[in-house]
Amino acid sequence: MSDQTVTMLEHLFDGLPDVPQPIYAKLKQAISQKISAGEWLANQRVPSEAEIVKSLGVSRMTVNRALRELTVEGFLVRHQGLGTFVAEKKAHSALFEVHNIAEEIAARGHKHLSKLLTLESARASVEEAMMLGVRTNHGIFRSVVLHYENDIPIQIEERIVNASLAPEYDKQDFTLHTSYEYLMGVAPMTEGEHLVEAVLPNAIECERLQIGAHEPCLQIKRRTWAGDDIITAARLLHPGSRFQLFGHFGR
Amino acid sequence: MSDQTVTMLEHLFDGLPDVPQPIYAKLKQAISQKISAGEWLANQRVPSEAEIVKSLGVSRMTVNRALRELTVEGFLVRHQGLGTFVAEKKAHSALFEVHNIAEEIAARGHKHLSKLLTLESARASVEEAMMLGVRTNHGIFRSVVLHYENDIPIQIEERIVNASLAPEYDKQDFTLHTSYEYLMGVAPMTEGEHLVEAVLPNAIECERLQIGAHEPCLQIKRRTWAGDDIITAARLLHPGSRFQLFGHFGR
DNA sequence: TCTAACAGCTTGTATAGACAATTAAGTCAA
DNA sequence: TTGACTTAATTGTCTATACAAGCTGTTAGA
């Protein structure tokens, strides 16, 4: 609890969108942005409520609310008598938020990189047609993307996409945004299902993930709906030693 | 939004434990208890902040904090200009209902059998204490149960239990009911968390599950809470070839 | 009758002030 | 040196007040 205090309180609100929102919300956004961007590091001390009050000219209760909510959300840790500190990063992913691997990796403050291995337009086989709920020979796209976290392979993403719902899928630049981001734009997901299994990777997958032949992998098969239509079916393969799913239930 | 308002604000704090805690926390506990116990039904209107202020003699900001936090936690829904209402129950995924393996197997129309491998009373090690949120040397129970589906091993259940919350745990007959069933009886679970991973089994686990040394397993680590106390922490190990988790989200 | 304005309720946010509880660091005496 | 005490800083809570914003029913007026 003795790390140095973060600096530069004056420019806290720089670069934030100027939409009308409550002061406490602006403060939350500014602070969480500093943390997510890596400017404020774990265990560093955050200015005290009194300091923020003095430098921003707002009420202490307002600052208190912002800091308290950020604590509940896991960004900060507070100790009475000591101060407020940037929390250690959560090392796991929320089970129902494993949609956008890029965003998750960024949230952990790590570097995301992806390599497009395959992208093709095709006609649905019998199995693919069944997975997407379309007729055989219906137009689809197939893509395979390898995702890296800090230059270490973390996910193989095999995906088929219903071409009539996302006709421009094969014209996307997947280095700019993930397939999930594009698909959410053209046909917002309303429902989905997962199937989680432990499997052994095949030789190609071992090589792509840079793991041994006997390393177990966590396989997630996911289908997502927009209304009554299935947008896409994906198979996500993670090395067991580098990935875990986290879930929370109850009130 | 036209349902009748709940009644009986005077006895709101009846039957609550008289431990020293902030007013807002008492209020939260009292209200969430009413809802969990089914006394206040979904869509019913909760007394307004002003009414609670008048009948309990506390400040509106204190009431506001309690109601606001209960809204974040999903107990209440608030509408400016209208009032505060009891929320609909959250629908959670089948993935989060993998509690009672016996029930699941029965639901598939299969035969369930379980073998108690270990059941002992002990003092918590440092790691165990951390998992249960108790002090080192706090009284715990350890159990290991092997579950069969149609006479094929399907799950190794390793569990530690907080002895002060379930003092009779070691006197149960686990051929009659599962540990989950017993624990739900003595201390109803209110919250829980999972950690899902793909792992390799060790030699003993291979033998117990009757699988090869290189067969990947799905490991679920789960902790369940009753209020603020952790009842139990379990590690569930399933052969990858015989088990998969299913989940559904949205709607 | 229809419409516009208003009053009265609700929650949402912000402020100023007060005291309690916790911690660390300093002070002083034995 | 050690231990007890004091002091300052910080977060935690509570209160009283104020105004904004959203919804509903009523009322005044055309």
XYZ file of C-alpha atoms (C1' of nucleotides) in Angstrom:
562
model
C 0.000 0.000 0.000
C 2.930 2.321 -0.371
C 3.099 2.909 -4.082
C 3.338 6.369 -5.481
C 0.289 8.483 -6.061
C -0.864 9.029 -9.614
C -0.380 12.492 -11.073
C -2.054 15.110 -13.250
C -5.464 15.645 -11.786
C -5.988 18.844 -13.792
C -6.320 17.073 -17.131
C -8.540 14.316 -15.799
C -11.429 15.149 -18.067
C -9.339 15.748 -21.197
C -10.354 13.735 -24.216
C -13.651 12.562 -22.806
C -16.759 12.884 -24.995
C -18.708 15.995 -24.072
C -22.106 14.393 -23.674
C -24.331 15.643 -20.888
C -24.009 13.253 -17.972
C -23.809 13.542 -14.194
C -20.585 14.683 -12.582
C -20.103 11.410 -10.731
C -20.447 9.501 -14.002
C -17.889 11.709 -15.737
C -15.509 11.164 -12.868
C -16.018 7.402 -13.013
C -15.434 7.360 -16.731
C -12.312 9.475 -16.481
C -10.777 7.320 -13.771
C -11.684 3.961 -15.300
C -10.295 5.227 -18.597
C -6.981 6.086 -16.927
C -6.841 2.589 -15.474
C -7.889 0.742 -18.624
C -5.433 2.741 -20.700
C -2.652 1.707 -18.349
C -1.810 5.257 -17.282
C -2.634 4.446 -13.693
C -1.036 1.156 -12.685
C -2.127 -1.466 -10.201
C -1.460 -0.614 -6.556
C -0.772 3.005 -7.350
C -2.460 5.414 -5.031
C -5.345 7.481 -6.343
C -5.754 11.060 -5.072
C -7.796 11.263 -1.900
C -11.370 12.475 -1.934
C -10.242 15.754 -0.402
C -7.646 16.314 -3.134
C -10.150 15.613 -5.901
C -12.657 17.922 -4.247
C -10.096 20.699 -4.091
C -8.806 20.320 -7.639
C -12.143 19.768 -9.382
C -14.357 21.946 -7.203
C -17.063 19.350 -6.654
C -18.640 18.062 -3.488
C -17.026 15.282 -1.515
C -20.200 13.165 -1.632
C -20.031 13.243 -5.415
C -16.426 12.094 -5.434
C -17.261 9.491 -2.815
C -20.015 8.048 -4.965
C -17.767 7.781 -8.001
C -14.968 6.083 -6.065
C -17.348 3.800 -4.193
C -18.999 2.574 -7.377
C -15.648 2.025 -9.057
C -14.685 -0.065 -6.042
C -17.780 -2.232 -6.435
C -16.950 -2.571 -10.130
C -13.479 -3.824 -9.288
C -11.388 -0.921 -10.558
C -10.315 0.382 -7.166
C -9.575 -0.847 -3.677
C -10.176 1.454 -0.728
C -8.797 1.281 2.798
C -10.104 3.448 5.570
C -7.297 5.512 7.028
C -4.978 4.705 4.119
C -6.447 5.802 0.840
C -7.673 4.558 -2.518
C -5.617 2.334 -4.802
C -5.839 0.942 -8.313
C -6.945 -2.710 -8.040
C -5.030 -5.669 -9.421
C -6.350 -6.761 -12.769
C -8.929 -9.477 -12.794
C -7.330 -12.498 -14.396
C -10.460 -14.093 -15.714
C -13.240 -13.464 -18.187
C -16.908 -13.311 -17.417
C -18.517 -16.343 -18.959
C -21.117 -14.389 -20.841
C -18.778 -11.763 -22.052
C -16.475 -13.994 -24.019
C -17.819 -12.430 -27.143
C -15.200 -9.940 -27.996
C -11.795 -11.320 -27.230
C -10.101 -8.087 -28.303
C -12.052 -6.039 -25.798
C -11.352 -8.504 -23.030
C -7.659 -8.530 -23.648
C -7.648 -4.737 -23.743
C -9.563 -4.662 -20.464
C -6.772 -6.691 -18.909
C -4.385 -4.037 -20.145
C -2.744 -6.475 -22.554
C -1.923 -6.265 -26.226
C -4.301 -7.886 -28.672
C -3.251 -9.054 -32.100
C -5.117 -11.235 -34.566
C -4.111 -13.066 -37.700
C -6.642 -13.925 -40.408
C -5.942 -17.497 -41.501
C -8.929 -18.142 -43.751
C -11.757 -16.097 -45.225
C -13.913 -17.567 -47.952
C -17.345 -17.407 -49.483
C -19.007 -20.800 -49.870
C -22.208 -22.838 -49.957
C -23.424 -24.510 -46.765
C -22.752 -28.206 -46.350
C -25.415 -30.352 -44.711
C -23.804 -29.929 -41.271
C -23.249 -26.211 -41.705
C -26.819 -25.723 -42.921
C -28.090 -27.465 -39.824
C -25.900 -25.335 -37.550
C -27.171 -22.101 -39.097
C -30.749 -23.207 -39.588
C -30.652 -22.643 -43.358
C -31.041 -24.875 -46.399
C -28.113 -26.792 -47.842
C -26.185 -24.674 -50.394
C -27.340 -21.447 -48.738
C -24.613 -18.791 -49.050
C -22.236 -18.624 -46.106
C -18.814 -17.295 -45.194
C -16.136 -19.241 -43.391
C -13.369 -17.581 -41.422
C -10.565 -18.736 -39.165
C -8.800 -16.175 -37.001
C -5.979 -16.693 -34.535
C -5.959 -14.305 -31.596
C -2.895 -13.373 -29.556
C -2.637 -11.872 -26.076
C 0.756 -10.239 -25.565
C 2.004 -12.176 -28.602
C 0.968 -15.514 -27.131
C -1.777 -17.454 -28.963
C -4.933 -17.455 -26.846
C -7.793 -18.425 -29.171
C -8.540 -20.074 -32.492
C -11.828 -18.701 -33.785
C -13.515 -20.802 -36.465
C -16.687 -19.217 -37.682
C -19.412 -19.642 -40.267
C -21.699 -16.731 -41.052
C -25.117 -16.535 -42.655
C -24.379 -14.562 -45.820
C -27.909 -13.252 -46.272
C -27.698 -11.521 -42.865
C -24.145 -10.210 -43.256
C -23.462 -9.952 -46.996
C -20.336 -7.811 -46.610
C -18.638 -10.127 -44.123
C -15.851 -11.101 -46.518
C -14.990 -7.456 -47.255
C -14.114 -6.614 -43.671
C -10.667 -5.780 -42.391
C -10.397 -7.960 -39.313
C -7.260 -6.227 -38.155
C -9.381 -3.113 -37.542
C -12.262 -4.781 -35.718
C -13.194 -8.307 -34.673
C -15.814 -10.307 -36.510
C -18.001 -9.993 -33.440
C -17.922 -6.208 -33.665
C -18.900 -6.251 -37.325
C -21.692 -8.771 -36.844
C -23.140 -6.841 -33.911
C -23.307 -3.827 -36.189
C -25.228 -5.469 -39.015
C -27.507 -7.730 -36.968
C -27.574 -7.153 -33.208
C -27.588 -10.376 -31.277
C -30.710 -11.075 -29.262
C -30.008 -14.610 -28.068
C -27.282 -17.172 -27.943
C -26.207 -20.574 -26.730
C -22.921 -22.124 -25.626
C -21.572 -25.602 -25.427
C -18.440 -25.853 -23.298
C -16.183 -28.897 -23.471
C -12.675 -30.033 -22.699
C -11.040 -31.478 -25.804
C -7.664 -32.457 -27.181
C -6.344 -30.299 -30.017
C -5.350 -31.814 -33.335
C -1.892 -31.402 -34.823
C -2.693 -28.197 -36.729
C -4.300 -26.624 -33.682
C -1.309 -27.562 -31.518
C 0.959 -25.815 -33.928
C -1.224 -22.735 -34.218
C -1.644 -22.407 -30.457
C 1.989 -23.350 -29.827
C 1.123 -26.030 -27.306
C 1.971 -29.678 -26.733
C -0.084 -32.520 -28.209
C -1.468 -33.513 -24.819
C -2.418 -30.091 -23.533
C -6.174 -29.977 -22.917
C -8.123 -27.156 -24.528
C -11.348 -25.435 -23.576
C -13.700 -25.501 -26.547
C -16.693 -23.189 -26.693
C -19.231 -23.674 -29.442
C -21.525 -20.715 -29.739
C -24.484 -19.789 -31.891
C -26.051 -16.350 -31.851
C -29.494 -15.279 -32.999
C -30.907 -12.005 -34.265
C -34.606 -12.513 -33.765
C -35.477 -15.847 -35.361
C -32.400 -16.033 -37.570
C -29.056 -17.546 -36.680
C -26.364 -15.042 -37.544
C -23.287 -17.092 -36.929
C -21.893 -20.251 -35.388
C -18.404 -20.226 -33.923
C -16.000 -22.689 -32.403
C -13.529 -21.049 -30.022
C -10.544 -23.066 -28.876
C -8.416 -21.935 -25.930
C -5.313 -23.571 -24.445
C -6.329 -24.886 -21.027
C -3.226 -23.491 -19.418
C -3.840 -19.940 -20.623
C -7.553 -19.476 -20.251
C -10.409 -19.916 -17.845
C -14.048 -18.982 -17.848
C -15.559 -17.127 -14.950
C -19.220 -17.002 -14.065
C -21.347 -15.538 -11.329
C -24.928 -16.310 -10.438
C -27.574 -15.296 -7.938
C -28.437 -11.854 -6.761
C -46.656 -0.164 -13.241
C -50.049 -0.217 -11.582
C -49.652 -2.957 -9.009
C -50.518 -2.394 -5.420
C -47.993 -1.008 -3.001
C -46.509 -3.349 -0.425
C -47.618 -2.905 3.157
C -46.351 -2.904 6.730
C -43.419 -0.567 6.820
C -43.412 -0.455 10.623
C -42.195 -4.038 11.033
C -39.564 -3.785 8.323
C -36.683 -4.487 10.673
C -38.396 -7.295 12.616
C -36.513 -10.561 12.764
C -33.260 -9.141 11.431
C -30.054 -10.000 13.308
C -29.097 -7.135 15.615
C -25.492 -6.776 14.496
C -24.054 -3.284 14.241
C -24.174 -2.218 10.618
C -24.940 0.960 8.735
C -28.533 2.071 8.374
C -28.451 1.788 4.593
C -27.213 -1.803 4.888
C -29.970 -2.716 7.350
C -32.519 -1.239 5.007
C -31.091 -3.170 2.057
C -31.120 -6.389 4.023
C -34.672 -5.872 5.220
C -35.998 -5.145 1.751
C -34.088 -7.904 -0.026
C -35.286 -10.310 2.652
C -38.908 -9.351 2.000
C -38.391 -9.988 -1.693
C -36.453 -13.243 -1.318
C -39.022 -14.549 1.153
C -41.757 -13.857 -1.364
C -43.583 -11.381 0.841
C -43.129 -8.631 -1.705
C -44.004 -9.890 -5.162
C -42.663 -8.889 -8.564
C -44.022 -5.620 -9.958
C -45.448 -4.593 -6.613
C -44.728 -1.024 -5.709
C -42.270 -0.311 -2.921
C -42.933 2.666 -0.618
C -41.457 5.896 -1.946
C -38.316 7.387 -0.482
C -40.416 10.052 1.210
C -42.648 7.462 2.857
C -39.697 5.437 4.142
C -38.094 8.622 5.428
C -41.247 9.524 7.319
C -41.887 6.090 8.798
C -38.298 5.209 9.724
C -37.027 8.665 10.591
C -33.860 8.483 8.493
C -32.484 10.818 5.861
C -33.654 10.575 2.284
C -30.054 10.200 1.030
C -29.690 7.091 3.157
C -32.877 5.576 1.773
C -31.806 6.603 -1.711
C -28.507 4.782 -1.358
C -30.194 1.585 -0.177
C -32.743 1.605 -3.003
C -30.161 2.572 -5.611
C -27.840 -0.269 -4.662
C -30.703 -2.763 -4.592
C -31.525 -1.596 -8.113
C -27.977 -2.272 -9.270
C -28.169 -5.681 -7.632
C -31.330 -6.497 -9.525
C -33.856 -6.557 -6.705
C -35.683 -3.385 -7.667
C -36.582 -1.340 -10.718
C -36.983 2.410 -10.374
C -38.766 4.890 -12.648
C -38.377 8.586 -12.210
C -41.777 10.157 -11.632
C -43.436 6.802 -11.004
C -41.827 4.991 -8.117
C -39.868 1.899 -7.140
C -41.007 -1.620 -7.957
C -39.952 -5.164 -7.135
C -38.052 -6.543 -10.134
C -38.926 -9.665 -12.078
C -36.763 -12.596 -11.121
C -33.594 -12.779 -13.166
C -33.543 -15.651 -15.576
C -30.212 -17.343 -15.384
C -28.720 -19.830 -17.684
C -28.831 -23.581 -17.530
C -25.069 -23.390 -17.361
C -25.462 -22.047 -13.865
C -27.731 -24.792 -12.728
C -25.206 -27.596 -12.833
C -25.477 -27.954 -9.097
C -27.119 -31.219 -8.514
C -25.577 -33.922 -10.631
C -28.036 -36.522 -9.337
C -31.004 -34.490 -10.502
C -29.428 -33.893 -13.889
C -28.705 -37.528 -14.478
C -32.233 -38.411 -13.428
C -33.542 -35.781 -15.847
C -31.734 -37.601 -18.636
C -33.525 -40.770 -17.569
C -30.276 -42.365 -16.466
C -29.230 -44.161 -13.300
C -27.273 -42.175 -10.725
C -24.929 -43.756 -8.212
C -22.376 -42.162 -5.936
C -19.526 -43.488 -3.864
C -18.217 -41.614 -0.811
C -14.437 -41.748 -0.970
C -13.504 -39.363 1.864
C -15.352 -37.566 4.636
C -13.380 -35.928 7.398
C -13.528 -33.132 9.925
C -10.458 -30.875 9.885
C -9.012 -27.428 10.462
C -8.661 -25.070 7.522
C -5.232 -24.712 5.958
C -4.171 -21.291 4.743
C -5.438 -22.020 1.222
C -8.696 -23.529 2.414
C -9.274 -20.629 4.791
C -8.834 -18.215 1.919
C -11.240 -20.166 -0.280
C -13.947 -20.143 2.393
C -13.274 -16.657 3.661
C -12.572 -17.853 7.217
C -9.543 -17.761 9.508
C -6.861 -20.413 9.366
C -7.740 -23.366 11.631
C -11.444 -22.630 11.357
C -13.427 -25.879 11.499
C -14.198 -27.401 8.092
C -15.244 -30.676 6.524
C -13.624 -32.282 3.519
C -15.413 -34.738 1.296
C -14.660 -36.510 -1.951
C -17.496 -38.188 -3.810
C -17.380 -40.088 -7.096
C -20.568 -39.893 -9.176
C -21.625 -42.467 -11.770
C -24.082 -42.179 -14.637
C -25.295 -45.611 -15.750
C -22.336 -47.105 -13.833
C -19.815 -44.985 -15.743
C -17.816 -42.424 -13.699
C -18.958 -38.920 -14.638
C -17.736 -36.605 -11.864
C -15.243 -36.386 -9.033
C -16.608 -33.948 -6.464
C -14.022 -32.584 -4.026
C -15.582 -30.292 -1.468
C -14.736 -28.311 1.629
C -17.536 -27.040 3.822
C -17.679 -24.274 6.437
C -18.381 -26.254 9.608
C -19.965 -23.380 11.478
C -22.641 -23.082 8.799
C -23.244 -26.818 8.329
C -22.170 -28.484 11.594
C -23.859 -31.815 10.809
C -22.266 -32.230 7.399
C -20.174 -35.238 8.446
C -23.223 -37.073 9.793
C -25.049 -37.147 6.457
C -25.760 -40.233 4.403
C -24.660 -39.192 0.935
C -26.248 -42.221 -0.678
C -29.640 -40.774 0.289
C -29.064 -37.231 -0.900
C -26.231 -35.265 -2.480
C -24.127 -32.847 -0.473
C -25.708 -30.059 -2.495
C -29.181 -31.048 -1.360
C -28.129 -31.110 2.287
C -26.300 -27.791 2.108
C -29.224 -26.057 0.436
C -31.358 -27.209 3.345
C -29.206 -25.804 6.117
C -28.053 -22.590 4.420
C -29.855 -21.610 1.227
C -27.461 -20.397 -1.403
C -27.924 -16.797 -2.461
C -24.925 -16.342 -4.728
C -22.179 -18.284 -6.376
C -19.252 -18.205 -8.738
C -17.667 -20.642 -11.172
C -14.287 -21.002 -12.708
C -14.260 -23.327 -15.707
C -11.035 -24.758 -17.077
C -9.697 -27.572 -19.214
C -7.101 -29.587 -17.284
C -5.250 -32.888 -17.388
C -6.174 -35.372 -14.652
C -3.530 -36.829 -12.334
C -2.949 -40.568 -11.976
C -5.444 -41.075 -9.158
C -8.116 -39.134 -11.007
C -7.509 -41.162 -14.160
C -8.039 -44.341 -12.236
C -11.171 -43.085 -10.485
C -12.726 -41.788 -13.688
C -11.492 -44.817 -15.669
C -9.925 -42.711 -18.380
C -6.581 -42.515 -20.128
C -3.766 -40.296 -18.874
C -4.134 -37.874 -21.785
C -7.876 -37.414 -21.762
C -8.713 -33.756 -21.077
C -11.103 -33.006 -18.241
C -13.486 -30.146 -17.644
C -12.835 -28.708 -14.205
C -15.404 -26.488 -12.507
C -14.433 -24.716 -9.324
C -17.456 -23.355 -7.551
C -18.041 -21.348 -4.407
C -21.494 -20.668 -3.009
C -22.591 -17.969 -0.604
C -25.414 -17.691 1.896
C -25.599 -13.958 2.432
C -22.103 -12.817 3.281
C -20.791 -16.241 4.288
C -19.218 -18.807 2.008
C -20.894 -22.137 2.605
C -18.742 -24.385 0.521
C -16.097 -24.557 -2.171
C -16.093 -27.460 -4.601
C -13.933 -28.750 -7.418
C -15.849 -30.825 -9.945
C -13.881 -32.849 -12.465
C -15.571 -34.356 -15.524
C -14.065 -36.488 -18.301
C -14.082 -34.345 -21.417
C -15.452 -37.175 -23.518
C -18.470 -37.742 -21.309
C -19.553 -34.276 -20.317
C -20.338 -30.851 -21.684
C -21.780 -27.658 -20.264
C -24.681 -26.003 -21.972
C -25.630 -22.367 -21.602
C -28.178 -20.007 -23.028
C -28.304 -16.251 -22.845
C -30.555 -13.435 -23.973
C -34.366 -13.034 -23.852
C -64.881 18.565 -26.151
C -60.290 19.170 -26.704
C -55.913 21.131 -25.471
C -52.509 23.431 -22.832
C -50.873 24.640 -18.562
C -50.148 23.513 -13.979
C -49.682 21.138 -9.533
C -48.116 17.309 -7.084
C -45.907 13.342 -6.782
C -41.845 10.531 -7.902
C -36.764 9.575 -8.503
C -31.947 11.613 -9.792
C -28.270 14.423 -8.634
C -25.416 17.799 -6.135
C -23.921 20.345 -2.098
C -22.262 21.478 2.689
C -21.486 19.964 6.974
C -20.797 16.725 10.716
C -19.031 12.855 13.212
C -17.185 7.961 13.428
C -13.651 4.495 12.414
C -9.198 3.184 10.892
C -4.429 3.721 10.007
C 0.200 5.610 10.148
C 3.431 8.452 12.018
C 5.150 11.239 15.479
C 5.910 12.361 20.622
C 6.971 11.641 25.108
C 7.815 9.263 29.262
C 9.387 5.173 31.705
C 14.334 0.837 23.462
C 9.814 0.213 24.388
C 5.155 1.291 25.065
C 1.363 4.511 25.545
C -0.561 8.472 23.857
C -1.555 12.089 20.466
C -2.244 13.908 16.015
C -3.229 14.067 11.208
C -5.011 12.013 7.167
C -8.296 9.187 5.029
C -12.439 6.732 4.160
C -17.339 5.524 5.900
C -21.679 7.117 7.061
C -25.544 10.227 7.979
C -28.173 14.417 7.743
C -30.570 18.508 5.758
C -31.409 20.995 1.829
C -31.933 22.166 -2.903
C -33.051 21.821 -7.559
C -33.692 19.037 -11.915
C -36.335 15.761 -14.499
C -40.067 12.617 -15.470
C -44.890 11.082 -14.994
C -49.933 11.680 -13.964
C -54.072 13.738 -13.037
C -56.515 18.106 -12.746
C -57.912 22.406 -14.169
C -58.547 26.497 -16.999
C -59.519 28.188 -21.279
C -60.633 28.162 -26.143
